[in-house]
Coordinates of C-alpha atoms in Angstrom, one line a residue:
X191 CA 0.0 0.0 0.0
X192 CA 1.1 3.3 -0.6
X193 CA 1.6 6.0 2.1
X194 CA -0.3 8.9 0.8
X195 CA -0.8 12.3 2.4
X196 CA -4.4 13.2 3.2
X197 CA -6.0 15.8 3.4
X198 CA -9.9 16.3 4.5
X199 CA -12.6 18.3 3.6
X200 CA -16.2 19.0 3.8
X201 CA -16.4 19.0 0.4
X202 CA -14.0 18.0 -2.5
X203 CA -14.9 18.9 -6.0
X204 CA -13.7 16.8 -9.2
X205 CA -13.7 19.5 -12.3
X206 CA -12.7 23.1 -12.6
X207 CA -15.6 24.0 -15.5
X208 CA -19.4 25.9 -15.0
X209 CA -20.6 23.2 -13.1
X210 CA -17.7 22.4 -9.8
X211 CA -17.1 25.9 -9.9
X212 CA -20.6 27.1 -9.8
X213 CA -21.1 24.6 -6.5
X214 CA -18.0 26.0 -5.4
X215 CA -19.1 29.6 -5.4
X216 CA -22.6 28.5 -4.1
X217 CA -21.5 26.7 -1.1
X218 CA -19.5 29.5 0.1
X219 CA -21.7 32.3 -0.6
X220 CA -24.3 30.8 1.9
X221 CA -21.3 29.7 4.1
X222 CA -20.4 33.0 4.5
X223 CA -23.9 35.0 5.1
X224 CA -24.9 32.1 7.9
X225 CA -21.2 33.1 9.4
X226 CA -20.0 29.2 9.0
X227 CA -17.3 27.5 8.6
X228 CA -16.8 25.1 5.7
X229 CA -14.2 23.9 3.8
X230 CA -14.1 23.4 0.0
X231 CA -11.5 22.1 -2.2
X232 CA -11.8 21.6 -6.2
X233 CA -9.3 20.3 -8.2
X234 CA -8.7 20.7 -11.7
X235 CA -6.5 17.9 -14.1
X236 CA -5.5 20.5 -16.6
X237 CA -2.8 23.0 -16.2
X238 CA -4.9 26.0 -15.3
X239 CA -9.0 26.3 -14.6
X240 CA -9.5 26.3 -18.3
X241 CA -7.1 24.5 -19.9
X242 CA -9.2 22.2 -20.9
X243 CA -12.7 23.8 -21.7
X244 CA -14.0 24.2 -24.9
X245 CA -17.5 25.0 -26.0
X246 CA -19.0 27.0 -29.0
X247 CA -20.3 29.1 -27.1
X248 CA -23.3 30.6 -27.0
X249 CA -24.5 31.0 -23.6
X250 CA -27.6 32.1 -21.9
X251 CA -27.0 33.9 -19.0
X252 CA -29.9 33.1 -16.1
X253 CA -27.7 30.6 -14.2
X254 CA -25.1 33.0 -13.9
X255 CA -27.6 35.7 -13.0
X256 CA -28.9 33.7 -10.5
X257 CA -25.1 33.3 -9.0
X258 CA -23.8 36.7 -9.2
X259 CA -26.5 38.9 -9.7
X260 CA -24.4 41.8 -10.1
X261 CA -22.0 39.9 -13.0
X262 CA -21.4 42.5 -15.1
X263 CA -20.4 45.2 -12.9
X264 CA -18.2 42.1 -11.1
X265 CA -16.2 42.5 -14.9
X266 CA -17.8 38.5 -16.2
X267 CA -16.0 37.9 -19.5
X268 CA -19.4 38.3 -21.5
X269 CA -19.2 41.3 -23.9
X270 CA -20.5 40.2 -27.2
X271 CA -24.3 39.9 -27.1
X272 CA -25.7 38.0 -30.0
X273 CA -27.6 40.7 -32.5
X274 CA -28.1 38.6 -35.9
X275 CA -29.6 34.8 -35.2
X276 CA -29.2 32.8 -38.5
X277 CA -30.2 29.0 -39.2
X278 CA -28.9 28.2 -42.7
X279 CA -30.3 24.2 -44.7
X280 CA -27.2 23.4 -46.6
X281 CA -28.3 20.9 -49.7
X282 CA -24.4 21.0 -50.8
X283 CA -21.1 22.0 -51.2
X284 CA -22.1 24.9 -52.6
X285 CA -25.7 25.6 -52.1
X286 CA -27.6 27.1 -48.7
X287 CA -31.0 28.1 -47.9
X288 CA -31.2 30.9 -45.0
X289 CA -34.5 29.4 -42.9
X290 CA -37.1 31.9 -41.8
X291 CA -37.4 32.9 -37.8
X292 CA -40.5 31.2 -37.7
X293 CA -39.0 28.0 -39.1
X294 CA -36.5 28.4 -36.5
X295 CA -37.4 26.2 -32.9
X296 CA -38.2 28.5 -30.5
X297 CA -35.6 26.4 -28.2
X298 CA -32.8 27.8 -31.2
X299 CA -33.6 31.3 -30.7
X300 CA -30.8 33.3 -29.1
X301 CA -32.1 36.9 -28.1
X302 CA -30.5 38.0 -24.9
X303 CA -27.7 35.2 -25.1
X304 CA -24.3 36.2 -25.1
X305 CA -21.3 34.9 -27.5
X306 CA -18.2 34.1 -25.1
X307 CA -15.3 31.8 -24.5
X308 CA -16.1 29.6 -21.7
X309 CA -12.8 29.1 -20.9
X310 CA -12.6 33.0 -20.1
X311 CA -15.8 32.4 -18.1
X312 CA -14.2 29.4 -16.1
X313 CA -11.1 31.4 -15.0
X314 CA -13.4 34.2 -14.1
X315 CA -15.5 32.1 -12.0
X316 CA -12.6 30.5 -10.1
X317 CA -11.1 33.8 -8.9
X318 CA -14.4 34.1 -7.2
X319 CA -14.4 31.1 -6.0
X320 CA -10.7 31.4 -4.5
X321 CA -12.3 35.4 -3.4
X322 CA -14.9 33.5 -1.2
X323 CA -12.2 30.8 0.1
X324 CA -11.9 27.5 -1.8
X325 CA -8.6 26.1 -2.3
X326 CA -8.4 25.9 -6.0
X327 CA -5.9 23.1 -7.2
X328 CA -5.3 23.1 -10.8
X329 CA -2.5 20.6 -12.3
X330 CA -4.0 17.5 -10.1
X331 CA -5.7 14.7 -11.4
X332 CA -8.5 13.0 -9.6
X333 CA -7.0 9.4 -10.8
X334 CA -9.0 7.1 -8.5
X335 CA -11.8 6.9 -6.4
X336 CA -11.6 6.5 -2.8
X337 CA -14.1 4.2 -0.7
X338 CA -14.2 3.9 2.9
X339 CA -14.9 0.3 4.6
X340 CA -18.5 0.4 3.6
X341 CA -18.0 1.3 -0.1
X342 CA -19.3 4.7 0.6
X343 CA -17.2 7.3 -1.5
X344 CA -14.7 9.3 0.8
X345 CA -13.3 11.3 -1.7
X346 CA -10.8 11.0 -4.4
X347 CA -6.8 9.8 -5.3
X348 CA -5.1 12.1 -7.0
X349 CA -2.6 11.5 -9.6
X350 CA 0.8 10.0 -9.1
X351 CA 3.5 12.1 -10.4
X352 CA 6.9 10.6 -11.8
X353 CA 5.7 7.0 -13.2
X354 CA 7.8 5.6 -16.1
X355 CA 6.1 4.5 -19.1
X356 CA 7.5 0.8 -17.6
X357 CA 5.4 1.5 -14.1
X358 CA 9.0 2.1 -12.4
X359 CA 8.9 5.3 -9.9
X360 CA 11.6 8.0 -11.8
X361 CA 13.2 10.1 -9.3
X362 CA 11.3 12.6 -9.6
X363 CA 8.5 10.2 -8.5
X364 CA 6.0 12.1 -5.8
X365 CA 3.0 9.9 -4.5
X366 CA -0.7 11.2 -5.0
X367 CA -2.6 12.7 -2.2
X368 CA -5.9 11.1 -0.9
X369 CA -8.7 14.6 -0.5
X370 CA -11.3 13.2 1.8
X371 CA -14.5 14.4 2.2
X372 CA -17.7 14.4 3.6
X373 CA -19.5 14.8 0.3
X374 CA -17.4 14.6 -3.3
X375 CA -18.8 16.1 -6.5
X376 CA -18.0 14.7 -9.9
X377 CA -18.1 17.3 -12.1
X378 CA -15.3 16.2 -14.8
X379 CA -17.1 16.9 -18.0
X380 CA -18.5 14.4 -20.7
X381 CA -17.8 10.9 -20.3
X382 CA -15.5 11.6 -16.8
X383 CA -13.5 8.8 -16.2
X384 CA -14.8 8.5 -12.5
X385 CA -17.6 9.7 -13.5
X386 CA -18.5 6.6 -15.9
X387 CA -16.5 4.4 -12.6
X388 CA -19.7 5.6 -10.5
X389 CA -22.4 5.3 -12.8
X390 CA -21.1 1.5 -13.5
X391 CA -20.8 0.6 -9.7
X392 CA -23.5 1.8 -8.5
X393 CA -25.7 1.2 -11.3
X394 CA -26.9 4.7 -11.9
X395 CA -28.1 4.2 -15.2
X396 CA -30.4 1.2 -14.8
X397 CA -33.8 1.8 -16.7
X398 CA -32.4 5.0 -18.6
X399 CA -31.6 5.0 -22.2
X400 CA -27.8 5.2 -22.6
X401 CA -26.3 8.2 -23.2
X402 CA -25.9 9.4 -26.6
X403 CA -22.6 11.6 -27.8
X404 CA -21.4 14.5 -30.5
X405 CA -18.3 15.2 -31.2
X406 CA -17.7 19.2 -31.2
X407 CA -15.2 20.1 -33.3
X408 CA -13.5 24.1 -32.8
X409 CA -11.3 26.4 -34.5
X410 CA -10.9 30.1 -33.0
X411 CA -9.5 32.4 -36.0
X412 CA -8.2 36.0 -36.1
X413 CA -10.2 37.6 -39.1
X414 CA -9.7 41.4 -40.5
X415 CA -11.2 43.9 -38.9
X416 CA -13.5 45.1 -42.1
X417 CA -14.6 41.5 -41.9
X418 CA -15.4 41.4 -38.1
X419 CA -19.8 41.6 -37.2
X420 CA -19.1 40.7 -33.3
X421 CA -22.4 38.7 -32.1
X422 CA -23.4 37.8 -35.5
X423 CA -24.4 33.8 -34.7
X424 CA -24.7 31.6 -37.5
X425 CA -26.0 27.3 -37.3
X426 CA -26.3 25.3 -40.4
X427 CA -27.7 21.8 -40.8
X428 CA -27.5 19.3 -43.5
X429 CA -24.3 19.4 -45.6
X430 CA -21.8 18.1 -45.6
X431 CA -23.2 15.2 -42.9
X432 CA -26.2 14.3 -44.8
X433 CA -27.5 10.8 -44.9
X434 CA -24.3 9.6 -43.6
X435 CA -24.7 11.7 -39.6
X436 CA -26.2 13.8 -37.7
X437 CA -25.1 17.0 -36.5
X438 CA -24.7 20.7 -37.6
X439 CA -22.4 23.0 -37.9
X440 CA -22.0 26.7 -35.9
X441 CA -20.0 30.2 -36.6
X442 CA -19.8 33.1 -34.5
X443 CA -18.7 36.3 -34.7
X444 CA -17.1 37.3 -30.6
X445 CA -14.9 40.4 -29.9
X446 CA -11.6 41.0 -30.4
X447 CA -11.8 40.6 -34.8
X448 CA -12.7 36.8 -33.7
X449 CA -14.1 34.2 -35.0
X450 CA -15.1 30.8 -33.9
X451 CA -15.9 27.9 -36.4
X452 CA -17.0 24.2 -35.5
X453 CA -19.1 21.1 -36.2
X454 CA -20.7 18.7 -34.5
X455 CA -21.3 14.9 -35.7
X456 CA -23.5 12.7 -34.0
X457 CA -21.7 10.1 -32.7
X458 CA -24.3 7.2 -33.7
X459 CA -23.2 7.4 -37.1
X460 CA -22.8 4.0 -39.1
X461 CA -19.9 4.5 -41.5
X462 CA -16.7 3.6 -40.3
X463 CA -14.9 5.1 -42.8
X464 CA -16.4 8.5 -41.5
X465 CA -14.1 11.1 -40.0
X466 CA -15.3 13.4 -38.2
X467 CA -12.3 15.7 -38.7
X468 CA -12.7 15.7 -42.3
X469 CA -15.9 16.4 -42.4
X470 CA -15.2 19.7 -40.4
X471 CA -12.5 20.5 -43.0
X472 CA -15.2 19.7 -46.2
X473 CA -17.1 22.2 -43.6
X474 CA -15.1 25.2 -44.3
X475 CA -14.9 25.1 -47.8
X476 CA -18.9 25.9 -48.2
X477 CA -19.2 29.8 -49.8
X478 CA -21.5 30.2 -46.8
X479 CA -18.6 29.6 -43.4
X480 CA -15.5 30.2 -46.1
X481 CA -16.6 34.3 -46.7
X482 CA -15.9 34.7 -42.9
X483 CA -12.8 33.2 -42.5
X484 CA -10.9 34.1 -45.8
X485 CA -8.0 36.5 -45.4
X486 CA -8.2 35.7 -42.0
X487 CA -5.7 33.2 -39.9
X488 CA -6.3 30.1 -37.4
X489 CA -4.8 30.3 -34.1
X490 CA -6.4 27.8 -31.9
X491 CA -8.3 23.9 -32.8
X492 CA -10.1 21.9 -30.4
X493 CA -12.2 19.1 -30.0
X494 CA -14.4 17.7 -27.1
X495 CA -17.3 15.1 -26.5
X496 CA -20.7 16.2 -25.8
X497 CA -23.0 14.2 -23.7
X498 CA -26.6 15.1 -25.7
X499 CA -28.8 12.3 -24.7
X500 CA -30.9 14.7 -22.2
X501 CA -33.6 14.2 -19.8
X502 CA -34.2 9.7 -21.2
X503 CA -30.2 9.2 -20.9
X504 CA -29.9 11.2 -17.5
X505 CA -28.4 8.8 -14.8
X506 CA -29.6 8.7 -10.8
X507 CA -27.6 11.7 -9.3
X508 CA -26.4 10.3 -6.0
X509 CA -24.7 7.6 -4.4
X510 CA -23.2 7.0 -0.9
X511 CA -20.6 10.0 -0.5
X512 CA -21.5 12.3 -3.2
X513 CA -23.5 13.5 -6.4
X514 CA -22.3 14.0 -9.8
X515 CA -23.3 16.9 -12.3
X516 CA -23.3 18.8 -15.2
X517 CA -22.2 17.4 -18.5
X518 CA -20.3 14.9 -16.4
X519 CA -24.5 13.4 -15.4
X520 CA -25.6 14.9 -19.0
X521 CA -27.6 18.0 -17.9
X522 CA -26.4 19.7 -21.7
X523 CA -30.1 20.7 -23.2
X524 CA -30.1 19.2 -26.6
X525 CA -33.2 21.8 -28.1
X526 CA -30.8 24.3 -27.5
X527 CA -27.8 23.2 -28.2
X528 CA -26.6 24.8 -24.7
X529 CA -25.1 22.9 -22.1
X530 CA -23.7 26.2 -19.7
X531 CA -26.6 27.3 -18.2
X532 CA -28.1 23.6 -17.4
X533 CA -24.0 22.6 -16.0
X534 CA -23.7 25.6 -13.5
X535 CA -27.6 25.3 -12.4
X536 CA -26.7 21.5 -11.5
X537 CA -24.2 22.7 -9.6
X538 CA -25.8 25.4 -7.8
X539 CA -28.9 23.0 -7.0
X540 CA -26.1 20.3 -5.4
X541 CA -24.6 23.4 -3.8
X542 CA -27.6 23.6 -1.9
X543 CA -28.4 20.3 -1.1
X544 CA -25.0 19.9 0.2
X545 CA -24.6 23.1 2.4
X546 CA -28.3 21.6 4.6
X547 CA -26.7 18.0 4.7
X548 CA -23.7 19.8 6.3
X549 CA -26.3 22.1 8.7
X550 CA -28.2 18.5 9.9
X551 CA -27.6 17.3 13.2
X552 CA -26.7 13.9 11.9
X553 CA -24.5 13.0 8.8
X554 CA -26.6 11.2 5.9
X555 CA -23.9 9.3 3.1
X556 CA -26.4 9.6 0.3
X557 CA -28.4 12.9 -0.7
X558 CA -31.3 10.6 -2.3
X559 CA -33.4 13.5 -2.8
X560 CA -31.2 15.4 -4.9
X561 CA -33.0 14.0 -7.9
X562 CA -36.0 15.3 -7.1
X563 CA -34.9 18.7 -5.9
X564 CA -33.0 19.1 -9.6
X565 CA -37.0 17.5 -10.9
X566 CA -38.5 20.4 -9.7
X567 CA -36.3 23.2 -10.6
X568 CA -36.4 25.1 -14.2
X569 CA -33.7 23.2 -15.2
X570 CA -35.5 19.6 -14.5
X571 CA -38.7 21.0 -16.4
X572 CA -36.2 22.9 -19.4
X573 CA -34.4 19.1 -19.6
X574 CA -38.2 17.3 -19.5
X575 CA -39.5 19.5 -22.2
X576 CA -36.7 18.7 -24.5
X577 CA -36.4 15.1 -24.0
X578 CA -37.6 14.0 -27.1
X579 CA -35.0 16.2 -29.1
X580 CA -32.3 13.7 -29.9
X581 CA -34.7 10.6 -29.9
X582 CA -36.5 11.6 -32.8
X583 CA -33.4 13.2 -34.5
X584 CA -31.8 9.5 -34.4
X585 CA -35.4 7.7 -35.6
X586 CA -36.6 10.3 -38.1
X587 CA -33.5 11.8 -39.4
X588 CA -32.3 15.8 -39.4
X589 CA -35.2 16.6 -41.7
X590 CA -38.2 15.0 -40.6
X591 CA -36.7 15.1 -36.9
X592 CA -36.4 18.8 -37.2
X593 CA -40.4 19.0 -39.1
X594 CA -41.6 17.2 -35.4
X595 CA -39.3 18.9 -32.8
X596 CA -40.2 22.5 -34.4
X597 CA -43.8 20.9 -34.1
X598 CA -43.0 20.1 -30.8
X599 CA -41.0 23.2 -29.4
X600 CA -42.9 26.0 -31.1
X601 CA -46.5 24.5 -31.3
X602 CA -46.9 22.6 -27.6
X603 CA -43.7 24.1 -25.9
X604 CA -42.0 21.2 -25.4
X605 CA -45.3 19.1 -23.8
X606 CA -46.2 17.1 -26.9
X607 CA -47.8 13.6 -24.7
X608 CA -45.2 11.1 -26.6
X609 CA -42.0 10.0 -25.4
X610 CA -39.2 8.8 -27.3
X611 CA -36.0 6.5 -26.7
X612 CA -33.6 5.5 -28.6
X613 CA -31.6 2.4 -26.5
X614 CA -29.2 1.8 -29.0
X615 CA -25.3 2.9 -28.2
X616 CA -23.5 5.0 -30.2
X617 CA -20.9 2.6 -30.6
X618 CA -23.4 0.0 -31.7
X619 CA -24.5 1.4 -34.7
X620 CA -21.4 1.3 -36.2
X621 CA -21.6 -0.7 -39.3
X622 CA -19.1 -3.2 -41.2
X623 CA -16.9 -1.7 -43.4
X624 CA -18.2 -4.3 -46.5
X625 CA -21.1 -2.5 -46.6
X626 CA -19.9 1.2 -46.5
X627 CA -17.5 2.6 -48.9
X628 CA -14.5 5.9 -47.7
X629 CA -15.7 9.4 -48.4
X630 CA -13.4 11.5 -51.2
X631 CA -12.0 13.8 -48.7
X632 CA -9.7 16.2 -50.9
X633 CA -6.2 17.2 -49.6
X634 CA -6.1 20.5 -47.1
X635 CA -5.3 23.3 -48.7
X636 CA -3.7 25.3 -45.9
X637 CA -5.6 28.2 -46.3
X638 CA -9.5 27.0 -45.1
X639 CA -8.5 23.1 -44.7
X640 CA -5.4 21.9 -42.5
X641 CA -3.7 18.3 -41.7
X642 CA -4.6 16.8 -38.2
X643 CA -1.0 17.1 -36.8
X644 CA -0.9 21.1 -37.4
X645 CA -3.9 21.0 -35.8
X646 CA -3.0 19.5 -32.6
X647 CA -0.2 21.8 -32.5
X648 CA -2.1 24.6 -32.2
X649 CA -4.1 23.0 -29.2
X650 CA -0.8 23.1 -27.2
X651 CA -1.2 19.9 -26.1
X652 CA 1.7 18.7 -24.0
X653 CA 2.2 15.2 -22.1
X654 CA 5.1 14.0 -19.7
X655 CA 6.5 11.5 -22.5
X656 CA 7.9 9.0 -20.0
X657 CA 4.1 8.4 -18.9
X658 CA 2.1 5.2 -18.6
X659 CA -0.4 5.2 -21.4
X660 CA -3.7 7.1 -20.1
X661 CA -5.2 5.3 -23.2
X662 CA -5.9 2.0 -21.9
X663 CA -6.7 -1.4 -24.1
X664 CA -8.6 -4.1 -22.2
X665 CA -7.3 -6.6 -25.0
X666 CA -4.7 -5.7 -27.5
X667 CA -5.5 -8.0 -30.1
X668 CA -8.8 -6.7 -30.9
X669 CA -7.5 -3.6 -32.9
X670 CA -5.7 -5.7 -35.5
X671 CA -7.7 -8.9 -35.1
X672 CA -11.2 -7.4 -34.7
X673 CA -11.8 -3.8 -35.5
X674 CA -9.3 -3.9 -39.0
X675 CA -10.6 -6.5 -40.7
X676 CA -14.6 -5.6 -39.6
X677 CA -14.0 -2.2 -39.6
X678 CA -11.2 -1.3 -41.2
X679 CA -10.0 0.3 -37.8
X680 CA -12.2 3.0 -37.2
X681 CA -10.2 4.5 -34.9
X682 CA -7.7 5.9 -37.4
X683 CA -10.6 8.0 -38.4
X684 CA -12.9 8.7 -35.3
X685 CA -10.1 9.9 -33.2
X686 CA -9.1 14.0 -34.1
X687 CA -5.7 14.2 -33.2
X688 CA -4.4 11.6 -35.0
X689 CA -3.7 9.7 -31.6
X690 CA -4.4 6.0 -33.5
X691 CA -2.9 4.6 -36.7
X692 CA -1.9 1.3 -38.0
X693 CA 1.3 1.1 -39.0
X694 CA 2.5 -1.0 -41.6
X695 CA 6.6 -2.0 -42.2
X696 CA 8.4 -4.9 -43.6
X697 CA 5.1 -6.7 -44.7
X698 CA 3.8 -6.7 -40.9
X699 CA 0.9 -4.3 -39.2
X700 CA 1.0 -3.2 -35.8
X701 CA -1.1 -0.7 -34.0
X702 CA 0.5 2.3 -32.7
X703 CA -1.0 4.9 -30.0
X704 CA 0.0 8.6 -30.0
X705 CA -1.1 9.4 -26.8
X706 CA 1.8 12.4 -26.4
X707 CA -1.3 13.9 -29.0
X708 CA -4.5 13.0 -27.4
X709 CA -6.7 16.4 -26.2
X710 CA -8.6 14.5 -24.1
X711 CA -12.0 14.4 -26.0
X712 CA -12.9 11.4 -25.0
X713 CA -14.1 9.8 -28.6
X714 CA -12.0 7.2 -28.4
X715 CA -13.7 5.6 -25.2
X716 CA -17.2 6.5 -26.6
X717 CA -17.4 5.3 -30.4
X718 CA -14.6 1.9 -30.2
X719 CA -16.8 -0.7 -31.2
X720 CA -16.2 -3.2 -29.5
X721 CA -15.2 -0.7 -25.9
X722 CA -12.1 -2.1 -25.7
X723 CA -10.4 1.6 -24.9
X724 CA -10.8 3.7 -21.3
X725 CA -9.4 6.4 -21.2
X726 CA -7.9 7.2 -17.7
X727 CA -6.3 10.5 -16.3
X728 CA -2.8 11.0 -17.6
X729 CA -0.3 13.1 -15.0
X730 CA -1.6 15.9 -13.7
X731 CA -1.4 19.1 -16.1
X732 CA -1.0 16.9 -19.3
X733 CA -3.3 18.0 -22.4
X734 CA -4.7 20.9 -24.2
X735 CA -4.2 24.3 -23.4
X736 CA -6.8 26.2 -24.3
X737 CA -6.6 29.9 -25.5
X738 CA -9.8 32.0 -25.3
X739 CA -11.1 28.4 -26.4

């Protein structure tokens, strides 16, 4: 066993984004006007609080609001306030149809939403947390979960610092700490590592439809000032997914002569010889996104999973020594394409429920109630009405799907009496490569279209090389022996950062992992198909860093 410092709190938080800051801020603010004492710890894997964020984003400021009601004169990164709301059908490469407001759903209407980098947000948000007196510990790993003797959670391990690739202890080799806690809250993000730990041992998702996944793909671009229209926001469906995924893709106009660009692709999509990446670069080419960004000059990419199932994929929020949250649960609203707002209100509502177990004369392990209590609030009844979103997307496709969630949103507000699951897993749908055939993706062309490893570069992502792999195969055989021959090794294509490839040299093949180039988007352990990848915590402070991302 190994002799760990510890270190205990009332509460430790896993995740440095809206949602474990937002609880953060919360607990303390009612800590400190009932004059107690409480102590609050969050930890954060990536280098700094928002390292590793990355959203569109287009965010709707209530949750916030509710927080700090005074935001703006606290100085809250949100400047750019969207003032031109487009939804554009591309039929195409070439073509595009601008769709009417009243053809838009009510639930994509932006009026009084702000365009921001949530990274900005996140950093802003932990100096008030550290203001109000939670020790904030970015570049630490939560790497393992901690029980006590009744396999209640305690709290978390985090990260052991100087392992060799080999497992051997390097001298610079400094054992993890153990945080203890009376309550822990997992709010790591999509698809959390300890986050999917919990949901498996304690069965959280039993009688839920499984969570469903997009892949978000980002680029932030500096653009000439004559071509700058800050809070112009711009959504497109259709091309260049099609038939073949589902998805859309997004551009917006912030401050600063910036410009964000992205896509998202369902990650139920059948074709294995699919790539998401490429698609995104075929996405950029269309005269619709390319007049934005020509003349203009990419300086950051990113790509992260987004948990989209809703309200019919939610899991059951508490287990013996905690809660878990945000998109790390699922709370991301699908109708709106918005997952900000929900993440921070989750974490304000466990905030809450937290600070009165604390208060109680006698200590209860699990906060069963939570559930309800997050039921009843707007963000229970915002999640209900849009549970049928994604559902009927997957069963009806983006154009009939749309025709009935328009009918839906705009007609009965969400309240339609029909309820719709789809219990099929993303990575199940993938089909055999015998009966798909690989798209025509043309070579970048540096200007609009760029190579995967530039790409990466310009994520600054940076791992300790002499690492164990944080990319973790259950059986090694299966990528050659399984996934080439079925499916032509999807993960050559899924993954965008170029993190998998099969090699092949002197007549032999041989899989070989990249992870020194993984941004932690978590595809990988989402979309293999036959799971035979986890992805675990790598040392602490390895991955992206995120500019203004």
């Amino acid at each position: 066993m190994t002799e760990r410092e510890v270190m205990e709190f009332d509460v430790v938080i896993v995740g440095g984004g809206p949602a474990g800051l937002s609880t953060a801020c919360r607990i303390m603010q009612k800590a400190q006007a009932d004059e107690k004492e409480i102590s609050v710890c969050l930890v954060e894997k990536g280098s700094e609080i928002g390292a590793h964020i990355l959203s569109g984003a287009v965010v709707d400021p209530k949750a916030l609001t509710e927080l700090f009601p005074d935001w703006q004169e606290m100085g809250a990164p949100l400047e750019t306030k969207v003032n031109v709301d487009e939804l554009h059908w591309l039929s195409s490469e070439s073509a595009a149809r601008k769709l009417s407001s009243w053809m838009m759903p009510k639930t994509l209407h932006n009026e009084g939403n702000y365009i921001i980098s949530l990274g900005n947000l996140t950093r802003w948000l932990a100096e008030q947390a550290e203001n109000l007196g939670v020790e904030v510990f970015p570049g630490f790993s939560a790497a393992q979960l901690a029980y006590d003797e009744e396999g209640n959670v305690q709290g978390i391990i985090t990260g052991d610092m100087g392992i060799a690739e080999d497992g051997s202890e390097k001298d610079s080799y400094m054992p993890g700490m153990l945080l203890k806690a009376k309550y822990t809250i997992f709010s790591e993000g999509c698809r959390g590592h300890l986050g999917k730990e919990l949901i498996a041992q304690y069965k959280l998702d039993e009688g839920k439809a499984p969570q469903h996944y997009g892949l978000g793909i980002k680029e932030l671009w500096d653009v000439p000032a004559e071509m700058s229209k800050p809070g112009t926001v711009i959504h497109t469906a259709g091309w260049p997914l099609g038939k073949e995924a589902g998805g859309g893709g997004f551009l917006y106009h912030l401050e600063n002569n910036q410009v964000v660009v992205g896509l998202i692709v369902d990650l139920n999509y059948k074709n294995p010889y699919l790539s998401p990446y490429d698609e995104f670069q075929r996405y950029k080419h269309h005269p619709l996104i390319a007049k934005h960004l020509e003349g203009g000059k990419r300086v950051s990419y990113g790509a992260r999973a987004i948990a989209k199932g809703g309200w019919s994929s939610l899991p059951k929020l508490s287990f013996p020594g905690g809660l878990i949250i945000g998109c790390d649960a699922g709370t991301l609203n699908p109708a709106k394409i918005k997952g900000t707002h929900t993440a921070m209100k989750s974490g304000m509502l466990a905030a809450d429920t937290v600070y009165d177990a604390l208060q109680a004369d006698s200590y209860v392990s699990e906060l069963a109630h939570f559930d309800e209590v997050l039921t009843s609030s707007w963000l229970g009844k915002e999640l209900q009405r849009a549970r049928n979103f994604v559902p009927v997307m997957h069963k009806l496709g983006t154009f009939w799907g749309g025709a009935y969630n328009w009918l839906d949103q705009n007609i009965f507000a969400g309240n339609l009496p029909l309820s719709f699951n789809d219990m099929t897993p993303d990575y199940a749908c993938l089909e055999t490569a015998n009966k798909h055939t690989a798209p025509d993706y043309k070579k970048p062309d540096g200007l609009l279209s760029f190579d995967k490893l530039s790409s990466v570069f310009l994520s600054n992502t940076n791992h300790e090389e002499d690492q164990p792999c944080h990319l973790r195969l259950a059986d090694a055989n299966i990528p050659l022996g399984t996934n080439l021959p079925k499916y032509a090794e999807p993960a050559q294509r899924y993954c965008p950062a170029g993190v998998y490839e099969v090699v092949e040299a002197e007549g032999a093949s041989s899989f070989q992992i990249n992870a020194q180039n993984c941004i932690h988007c978590k595809t990988c352990d989402i979309k293999d198909p036959s799971q035979n990848i986890t992805w675990v915590t790598p040392e602490g402070a390895g991955g992206p860093n995120y500019p203004n991302m």
